[in-house]
mmCIF file of C-alpha atoms and ligand atoms in Angstrom:
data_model
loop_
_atom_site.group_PDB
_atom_site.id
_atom_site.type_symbol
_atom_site.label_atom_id
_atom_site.label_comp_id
_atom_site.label_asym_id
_atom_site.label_seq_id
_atom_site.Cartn_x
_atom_site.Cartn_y
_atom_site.Cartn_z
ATOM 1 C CA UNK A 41 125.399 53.765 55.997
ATOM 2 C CA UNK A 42 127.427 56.345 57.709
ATOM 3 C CA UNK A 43 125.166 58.829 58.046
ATOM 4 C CA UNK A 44 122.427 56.573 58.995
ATOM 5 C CA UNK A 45 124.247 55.556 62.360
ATOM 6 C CA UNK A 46 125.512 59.000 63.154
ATOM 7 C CA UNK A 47 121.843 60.253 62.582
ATOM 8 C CA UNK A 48 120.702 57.249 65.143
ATOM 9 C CA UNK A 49 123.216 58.382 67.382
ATOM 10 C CA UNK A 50 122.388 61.834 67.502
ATOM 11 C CA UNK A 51 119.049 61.020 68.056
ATOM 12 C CA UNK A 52 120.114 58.775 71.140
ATOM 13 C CA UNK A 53 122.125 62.002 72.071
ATOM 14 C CA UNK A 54 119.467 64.655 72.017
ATOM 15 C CA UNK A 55 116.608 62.449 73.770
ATOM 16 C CA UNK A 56 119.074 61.682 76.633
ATOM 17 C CA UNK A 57 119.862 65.538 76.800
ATOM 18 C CA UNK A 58 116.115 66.934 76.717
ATOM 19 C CA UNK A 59 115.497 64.053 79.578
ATOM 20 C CA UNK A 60 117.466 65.909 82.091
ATOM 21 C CA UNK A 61 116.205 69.196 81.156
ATOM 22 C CA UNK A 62 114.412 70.849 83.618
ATOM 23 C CA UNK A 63 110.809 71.157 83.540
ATOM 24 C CA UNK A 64 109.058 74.326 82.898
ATOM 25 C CA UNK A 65 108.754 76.426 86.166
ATOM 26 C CA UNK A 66 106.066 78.625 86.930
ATOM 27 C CA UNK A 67 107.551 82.209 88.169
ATOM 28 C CA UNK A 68 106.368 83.979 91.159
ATOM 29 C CA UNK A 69 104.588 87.172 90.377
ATOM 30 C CA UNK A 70 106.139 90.217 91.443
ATOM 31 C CA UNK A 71 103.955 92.469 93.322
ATOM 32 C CA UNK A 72 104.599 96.118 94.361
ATOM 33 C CA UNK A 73 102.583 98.985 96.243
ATOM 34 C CA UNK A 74 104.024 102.099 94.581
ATOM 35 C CA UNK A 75 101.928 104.298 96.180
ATOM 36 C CA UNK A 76 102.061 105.473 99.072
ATOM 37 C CA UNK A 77 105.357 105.084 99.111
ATOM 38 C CA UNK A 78 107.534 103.596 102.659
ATOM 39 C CA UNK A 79 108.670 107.300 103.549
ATOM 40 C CA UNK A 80 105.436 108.921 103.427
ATOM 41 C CA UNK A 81 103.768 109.626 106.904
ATOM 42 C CA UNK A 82 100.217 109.350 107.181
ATOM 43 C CA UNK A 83 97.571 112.198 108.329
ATOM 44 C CA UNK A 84 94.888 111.017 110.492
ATOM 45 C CA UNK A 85 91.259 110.453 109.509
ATOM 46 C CA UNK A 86 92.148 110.861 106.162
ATOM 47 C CA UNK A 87 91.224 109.374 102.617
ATOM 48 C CA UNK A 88 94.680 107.400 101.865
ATOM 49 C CA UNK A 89 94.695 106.577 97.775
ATOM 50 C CA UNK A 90 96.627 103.508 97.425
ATOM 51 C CA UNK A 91 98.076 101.498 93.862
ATOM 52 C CA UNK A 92 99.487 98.244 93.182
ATOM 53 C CA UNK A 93 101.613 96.669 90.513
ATOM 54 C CA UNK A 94 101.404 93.208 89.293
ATOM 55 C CA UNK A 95 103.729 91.633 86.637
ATOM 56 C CA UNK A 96 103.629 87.889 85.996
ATOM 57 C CA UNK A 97 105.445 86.031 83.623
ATOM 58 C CA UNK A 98 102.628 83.776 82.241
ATOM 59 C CA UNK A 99 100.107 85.620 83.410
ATOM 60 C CA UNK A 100 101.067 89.210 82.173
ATOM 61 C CA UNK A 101 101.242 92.533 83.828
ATOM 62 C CA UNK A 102 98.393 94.753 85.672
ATOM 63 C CA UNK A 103 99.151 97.516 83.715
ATOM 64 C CA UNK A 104 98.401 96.428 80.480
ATOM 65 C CA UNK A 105 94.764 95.412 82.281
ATOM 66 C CA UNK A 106 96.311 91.215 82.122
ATOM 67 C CA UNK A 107 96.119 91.086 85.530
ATOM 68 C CA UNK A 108 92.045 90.317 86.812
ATOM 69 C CA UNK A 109 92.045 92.496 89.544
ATOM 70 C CA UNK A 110 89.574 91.454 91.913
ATOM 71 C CA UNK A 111 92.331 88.543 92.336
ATOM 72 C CA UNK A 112 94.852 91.314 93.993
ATOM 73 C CA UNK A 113 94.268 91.561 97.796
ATOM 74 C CA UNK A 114 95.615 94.671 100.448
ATOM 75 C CA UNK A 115 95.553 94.180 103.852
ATOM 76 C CA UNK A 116 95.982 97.270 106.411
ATOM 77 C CA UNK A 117 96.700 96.787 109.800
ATOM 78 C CA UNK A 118 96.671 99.206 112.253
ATOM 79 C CA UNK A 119 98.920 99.319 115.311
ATOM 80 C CA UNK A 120 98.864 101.545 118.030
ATOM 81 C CA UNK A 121 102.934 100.437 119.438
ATOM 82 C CA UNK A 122 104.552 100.220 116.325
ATOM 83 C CA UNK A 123 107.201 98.093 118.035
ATOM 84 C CA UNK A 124 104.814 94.621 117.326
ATOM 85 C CA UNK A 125 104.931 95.826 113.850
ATOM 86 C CA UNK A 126 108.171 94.362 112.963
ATOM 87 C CA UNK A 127 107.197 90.365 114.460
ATOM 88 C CA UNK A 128 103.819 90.768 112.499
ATOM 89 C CA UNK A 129 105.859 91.410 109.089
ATOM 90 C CA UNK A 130 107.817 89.149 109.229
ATOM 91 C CA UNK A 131 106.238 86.051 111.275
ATOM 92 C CA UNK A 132 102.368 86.458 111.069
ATOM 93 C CA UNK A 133 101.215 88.781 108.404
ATOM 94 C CA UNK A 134 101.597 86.278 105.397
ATOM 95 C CA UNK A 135 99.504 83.535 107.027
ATOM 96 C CA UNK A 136 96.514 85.915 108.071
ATOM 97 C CA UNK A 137 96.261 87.056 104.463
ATOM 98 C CA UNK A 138 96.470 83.687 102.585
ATOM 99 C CA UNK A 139 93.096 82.626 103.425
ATOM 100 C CA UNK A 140 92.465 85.977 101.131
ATOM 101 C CA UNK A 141 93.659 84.385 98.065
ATOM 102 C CA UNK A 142 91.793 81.492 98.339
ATOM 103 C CA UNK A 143 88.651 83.522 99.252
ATOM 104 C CA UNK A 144 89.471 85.764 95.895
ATOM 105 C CA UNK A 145 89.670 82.672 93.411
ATOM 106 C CA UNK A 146 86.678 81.539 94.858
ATOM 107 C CA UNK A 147 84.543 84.870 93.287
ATOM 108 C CA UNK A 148 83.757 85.466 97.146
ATOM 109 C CA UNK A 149 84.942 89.428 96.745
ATOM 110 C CA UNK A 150 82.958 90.035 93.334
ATOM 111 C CA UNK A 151 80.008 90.055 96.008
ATOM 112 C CA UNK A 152 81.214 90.765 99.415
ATOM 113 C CA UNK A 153 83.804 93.280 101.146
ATOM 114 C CA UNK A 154 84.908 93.507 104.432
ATOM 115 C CA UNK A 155 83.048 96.498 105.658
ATOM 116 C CA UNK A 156 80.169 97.682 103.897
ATOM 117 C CA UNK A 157 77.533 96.184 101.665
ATOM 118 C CA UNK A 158 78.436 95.270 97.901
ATOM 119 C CA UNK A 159 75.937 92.728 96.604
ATOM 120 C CA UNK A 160 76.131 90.753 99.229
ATOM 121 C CA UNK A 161 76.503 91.665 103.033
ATOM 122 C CA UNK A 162 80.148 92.360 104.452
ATOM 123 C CA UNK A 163 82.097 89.965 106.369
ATOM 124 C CA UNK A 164 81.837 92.169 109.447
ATOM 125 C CA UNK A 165 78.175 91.851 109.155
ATOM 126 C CA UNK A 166 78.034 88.506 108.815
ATOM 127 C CA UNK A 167 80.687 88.056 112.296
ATOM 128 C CA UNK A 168 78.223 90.542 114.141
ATOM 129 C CA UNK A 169 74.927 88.759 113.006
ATOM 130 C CA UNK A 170 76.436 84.811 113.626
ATOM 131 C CA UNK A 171 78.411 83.481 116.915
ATOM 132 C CA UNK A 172 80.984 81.352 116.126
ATOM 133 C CA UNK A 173 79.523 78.463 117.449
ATOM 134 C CA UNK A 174 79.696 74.793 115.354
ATOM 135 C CA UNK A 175 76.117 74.765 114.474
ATOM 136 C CA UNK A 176 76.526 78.476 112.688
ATOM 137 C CA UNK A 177 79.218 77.365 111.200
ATOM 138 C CA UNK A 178 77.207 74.534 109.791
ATOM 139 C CA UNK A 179 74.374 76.637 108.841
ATOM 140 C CA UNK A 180 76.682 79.076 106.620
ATOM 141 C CA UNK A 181 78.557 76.034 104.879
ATOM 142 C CA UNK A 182 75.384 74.897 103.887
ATOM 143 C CA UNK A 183 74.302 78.069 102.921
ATOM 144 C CA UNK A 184 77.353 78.968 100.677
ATOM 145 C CA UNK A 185 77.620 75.530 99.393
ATOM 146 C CA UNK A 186 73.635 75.478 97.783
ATOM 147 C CA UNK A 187 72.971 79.006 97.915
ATOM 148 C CA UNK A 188 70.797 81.425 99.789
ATOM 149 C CA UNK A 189 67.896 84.304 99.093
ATOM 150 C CA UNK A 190 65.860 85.882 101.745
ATOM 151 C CA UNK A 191 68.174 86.563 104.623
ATOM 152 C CA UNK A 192 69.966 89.825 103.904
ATOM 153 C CA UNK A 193 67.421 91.252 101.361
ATOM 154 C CA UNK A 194 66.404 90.470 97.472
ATOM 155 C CA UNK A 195 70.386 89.665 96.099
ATOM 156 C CA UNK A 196 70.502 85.960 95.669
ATOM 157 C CA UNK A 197 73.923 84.281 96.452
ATOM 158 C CA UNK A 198 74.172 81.146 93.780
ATOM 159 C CA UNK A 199 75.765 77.742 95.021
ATOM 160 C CA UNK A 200 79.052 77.338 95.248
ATOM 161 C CA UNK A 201 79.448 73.150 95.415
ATOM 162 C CA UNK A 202 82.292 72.471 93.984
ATOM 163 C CA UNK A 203 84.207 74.230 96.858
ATOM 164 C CA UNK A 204 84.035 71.515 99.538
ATOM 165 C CA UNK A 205 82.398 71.523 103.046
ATOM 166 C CA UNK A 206 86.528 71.391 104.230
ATOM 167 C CA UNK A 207 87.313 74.669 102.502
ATOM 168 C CA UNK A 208 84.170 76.568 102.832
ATOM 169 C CA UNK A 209 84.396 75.934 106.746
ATOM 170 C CA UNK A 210 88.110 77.068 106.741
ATOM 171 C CA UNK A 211 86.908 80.289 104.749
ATOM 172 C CA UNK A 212 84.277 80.672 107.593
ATOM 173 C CA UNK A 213 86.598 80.234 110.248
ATOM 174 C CA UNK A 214 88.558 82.572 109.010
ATOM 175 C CA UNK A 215 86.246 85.275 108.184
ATOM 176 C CA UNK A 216 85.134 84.460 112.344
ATOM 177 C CA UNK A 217 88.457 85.122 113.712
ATOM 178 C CA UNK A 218 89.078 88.151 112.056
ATOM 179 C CA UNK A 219 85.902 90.300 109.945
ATOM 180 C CA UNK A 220 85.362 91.992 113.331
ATOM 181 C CA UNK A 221 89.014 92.850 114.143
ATOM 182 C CA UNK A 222 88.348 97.012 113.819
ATOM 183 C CA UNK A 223 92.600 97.554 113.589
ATOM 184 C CA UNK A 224 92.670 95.233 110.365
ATOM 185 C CA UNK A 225 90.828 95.290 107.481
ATOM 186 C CA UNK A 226 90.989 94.685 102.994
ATOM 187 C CA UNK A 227 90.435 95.554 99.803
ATOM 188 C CA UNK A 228 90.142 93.998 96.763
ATOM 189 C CA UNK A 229 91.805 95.691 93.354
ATOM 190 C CA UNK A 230 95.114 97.138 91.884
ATOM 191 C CA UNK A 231 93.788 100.540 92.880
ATOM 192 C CA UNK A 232 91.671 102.012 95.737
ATOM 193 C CA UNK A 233 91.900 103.786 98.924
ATOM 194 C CA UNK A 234 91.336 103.076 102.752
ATOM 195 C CA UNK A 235 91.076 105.828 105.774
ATOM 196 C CA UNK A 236 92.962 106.217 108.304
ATOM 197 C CA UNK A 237 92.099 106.472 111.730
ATOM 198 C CA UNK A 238 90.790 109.369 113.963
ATOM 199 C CA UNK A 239 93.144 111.085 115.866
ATOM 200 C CA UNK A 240 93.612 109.649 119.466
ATOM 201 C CA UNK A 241 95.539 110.971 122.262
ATOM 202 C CA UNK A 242 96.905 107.707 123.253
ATOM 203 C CA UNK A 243 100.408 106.439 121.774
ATOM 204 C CA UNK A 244 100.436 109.050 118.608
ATOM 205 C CA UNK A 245 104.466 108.963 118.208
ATOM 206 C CA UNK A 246 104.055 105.254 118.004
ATOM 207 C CA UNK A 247 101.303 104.064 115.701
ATOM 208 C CA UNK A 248 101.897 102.848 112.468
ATOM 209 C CA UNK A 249 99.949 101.050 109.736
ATOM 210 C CA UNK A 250 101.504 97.886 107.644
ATOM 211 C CA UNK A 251 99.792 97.659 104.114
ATOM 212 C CA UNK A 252 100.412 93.993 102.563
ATOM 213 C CA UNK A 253 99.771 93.360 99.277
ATOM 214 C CA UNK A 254 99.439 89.487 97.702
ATOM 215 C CA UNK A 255 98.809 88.230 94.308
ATOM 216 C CA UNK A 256 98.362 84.326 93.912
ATOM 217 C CA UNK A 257 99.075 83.270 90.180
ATOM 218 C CA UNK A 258 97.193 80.655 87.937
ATOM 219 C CA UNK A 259 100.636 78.799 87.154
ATOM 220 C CA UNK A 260 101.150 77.521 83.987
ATOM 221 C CA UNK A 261 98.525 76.959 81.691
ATOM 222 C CA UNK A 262 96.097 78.035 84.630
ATOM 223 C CA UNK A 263 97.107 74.680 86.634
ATOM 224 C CA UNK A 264 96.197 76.883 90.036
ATOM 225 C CA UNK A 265 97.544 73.702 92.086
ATOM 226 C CA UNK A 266 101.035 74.898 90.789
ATOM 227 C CA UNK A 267 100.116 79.016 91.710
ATOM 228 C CA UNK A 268 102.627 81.053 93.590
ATOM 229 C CA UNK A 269 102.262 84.078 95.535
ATOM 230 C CA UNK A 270 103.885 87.174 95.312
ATOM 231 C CA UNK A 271 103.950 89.839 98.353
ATOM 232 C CA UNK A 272 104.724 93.303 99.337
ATOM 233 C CA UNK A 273 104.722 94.774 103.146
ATOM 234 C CA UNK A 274 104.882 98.373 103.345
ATOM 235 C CA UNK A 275 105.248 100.431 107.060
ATOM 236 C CA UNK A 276 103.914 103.752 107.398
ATOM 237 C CA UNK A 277 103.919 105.764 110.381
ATOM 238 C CA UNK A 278 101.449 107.722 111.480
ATOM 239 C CA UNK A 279 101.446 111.437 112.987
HETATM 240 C C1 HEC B 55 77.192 86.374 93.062
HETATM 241 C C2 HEC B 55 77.344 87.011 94.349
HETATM 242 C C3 HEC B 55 77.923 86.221 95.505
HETATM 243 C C4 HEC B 55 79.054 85.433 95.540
HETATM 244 C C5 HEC B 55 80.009 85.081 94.412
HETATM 245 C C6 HEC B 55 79.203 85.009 96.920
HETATM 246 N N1 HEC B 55 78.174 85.507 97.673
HETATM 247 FE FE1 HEC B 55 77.872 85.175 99.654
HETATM 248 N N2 HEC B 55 76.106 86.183 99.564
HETATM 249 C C7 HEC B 55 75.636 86.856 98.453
HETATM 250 C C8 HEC B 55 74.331 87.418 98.778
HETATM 251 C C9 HEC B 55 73.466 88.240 97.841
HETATM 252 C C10 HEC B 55 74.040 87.030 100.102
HETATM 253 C C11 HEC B 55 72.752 87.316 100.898
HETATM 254 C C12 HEC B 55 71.778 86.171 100.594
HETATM 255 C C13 HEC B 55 70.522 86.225 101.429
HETATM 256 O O1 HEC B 55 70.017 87.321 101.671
HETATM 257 O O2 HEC B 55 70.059 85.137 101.853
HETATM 258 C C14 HEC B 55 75.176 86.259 100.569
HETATM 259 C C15 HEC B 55 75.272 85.711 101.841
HETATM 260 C C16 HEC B 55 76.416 85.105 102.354
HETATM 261 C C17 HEC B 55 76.565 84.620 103.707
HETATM 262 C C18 HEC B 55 75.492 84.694 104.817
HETATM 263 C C19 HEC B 55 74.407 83.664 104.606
HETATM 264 C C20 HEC B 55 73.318 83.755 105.653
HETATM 265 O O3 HEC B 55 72.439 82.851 105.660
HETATM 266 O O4 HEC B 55 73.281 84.696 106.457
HETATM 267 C C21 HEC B 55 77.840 84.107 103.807
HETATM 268 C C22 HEC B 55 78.488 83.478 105.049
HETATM 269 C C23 HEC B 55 78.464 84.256 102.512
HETATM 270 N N3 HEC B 55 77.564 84.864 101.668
HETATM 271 C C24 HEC B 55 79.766 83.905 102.209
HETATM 272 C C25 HEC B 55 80.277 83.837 100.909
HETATM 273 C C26 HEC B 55 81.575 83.287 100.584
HETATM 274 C C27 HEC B 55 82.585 82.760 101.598
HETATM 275 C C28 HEC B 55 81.711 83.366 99.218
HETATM 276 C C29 HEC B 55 82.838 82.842 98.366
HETATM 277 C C30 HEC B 55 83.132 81.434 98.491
HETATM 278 C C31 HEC B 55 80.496 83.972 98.718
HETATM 279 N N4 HEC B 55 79.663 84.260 99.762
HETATM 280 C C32 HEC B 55 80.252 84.224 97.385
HETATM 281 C C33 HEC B 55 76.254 86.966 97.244
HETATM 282 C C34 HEC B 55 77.377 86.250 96.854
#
């Protein structure tokens, strides 16, 4: 009889403990460019190799290939007066890029870049062939959300409807305000490499490029409505 009511109230005990236990958390990934690293100084008009590292705790670490890379996005920016570089880090960098996350679980970059052609045209292409006006804007939602063929050349671009007229025209607005921007540009991938500018004679002791790099996780147990993002801003003069 004893042990019957201690067993009943240890049972009382442990479900009133495991009720105030915390729920599982998802971590934020950490993301690092290790290469190039913050002291190196970049050459002009030069081929820049660049490398990112990725470790997640549910959803594993890029260098054991767990990590789908066409999910990791770098930004470069390039500045001519370094001295708006610090107010971009810190205040506007982070919400120019997110739209790139969004764009990446979408499949968007397995078929388009932002300069040059993959499968699908590039971004900047699309900016230089559209004005922003409503009724383009209309025209490409439509176009992304049932598909298109014809337009660009033989690739066919399948329907995408279970993105939503709201988020496809954000993605376009997006892609509007800034595919055409020549200082800022991104690639998709752990690993890769960008160029840096010709020399110019204007403002050399001052320019600088900021690389930002952005993973968005899939949560836990892929719930992506509970992802976090990891960053990492780099600064690298240039000379
Ligand atoms: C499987 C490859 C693929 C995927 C994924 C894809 N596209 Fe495309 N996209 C294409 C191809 C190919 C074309 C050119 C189609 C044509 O010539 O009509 C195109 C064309 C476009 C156009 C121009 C349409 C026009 O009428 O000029 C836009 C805008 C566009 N894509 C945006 C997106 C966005 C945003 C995403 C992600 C949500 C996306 N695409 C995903 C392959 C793809």
């Amino acid at each position: 009889m004893g042990n019957k009511l201690l067993s009943i109230l240890l049972f009382f005990l442990f479900t009133l403990i495991f009720s105030f236990w915390p729920g599982q958390e998802n971590t934020a990934p950490k993301v690092k460019i290790i290469s190039p690293s913050e002291n190196v100084k970049l050459e002009w008009n030069t081929i820049v190799p660049y490398r990112i590292i990725i470790s997640d705790q549910e959803d594993g670490n890029s260098e054991y290939d767990e990590i789908n890379s066409s999910e990791v996005v770098l930004t470069v920016t390039y500045f001519s007066d370094s001295s708006k570089v610090e107010k971009y880090v810190k205040e506007e960098i982070a919400a120019r890029s997110d739209m790139l996350s969004k764009m990446a679980s979408s499949n968007c970059f397995t078929c388009h870049k932002a300069k040059g052609k993959l499968i699908g045209p590039s971004f900047e292409e699309i900016a230089n062939r559209y004005s922003p006006a409503p009724e383009n804007k209309e025209y490409l939602a439509q176009k992304i959300r049932e598909g298109s063929k014809g337009v660009w050349g033989d690739e066919i671009m399948p329907g995408q409807p279970e993105l939503g007229t709201d988020k496809i025209l954000q993605i376009l607005e997006w892609i509007f305000k800034n595919a055409q921007d020549s200082d800022f540009t991104f690639y998709v991938g752990t690993e890769g490499a960008f160029k840096t500018k010709k020399r110019r004679k204007d403002g050399l002791d001052k320019a600088a490029y900021v690389l930002h790099a952005q993973y968005a996780d899939h949560g836990i147990n892929k719930s992506l409505e509970k992802s976090k993002k990891g960053t990492h801003s780099v600064v690298l003069k240039a000379e």
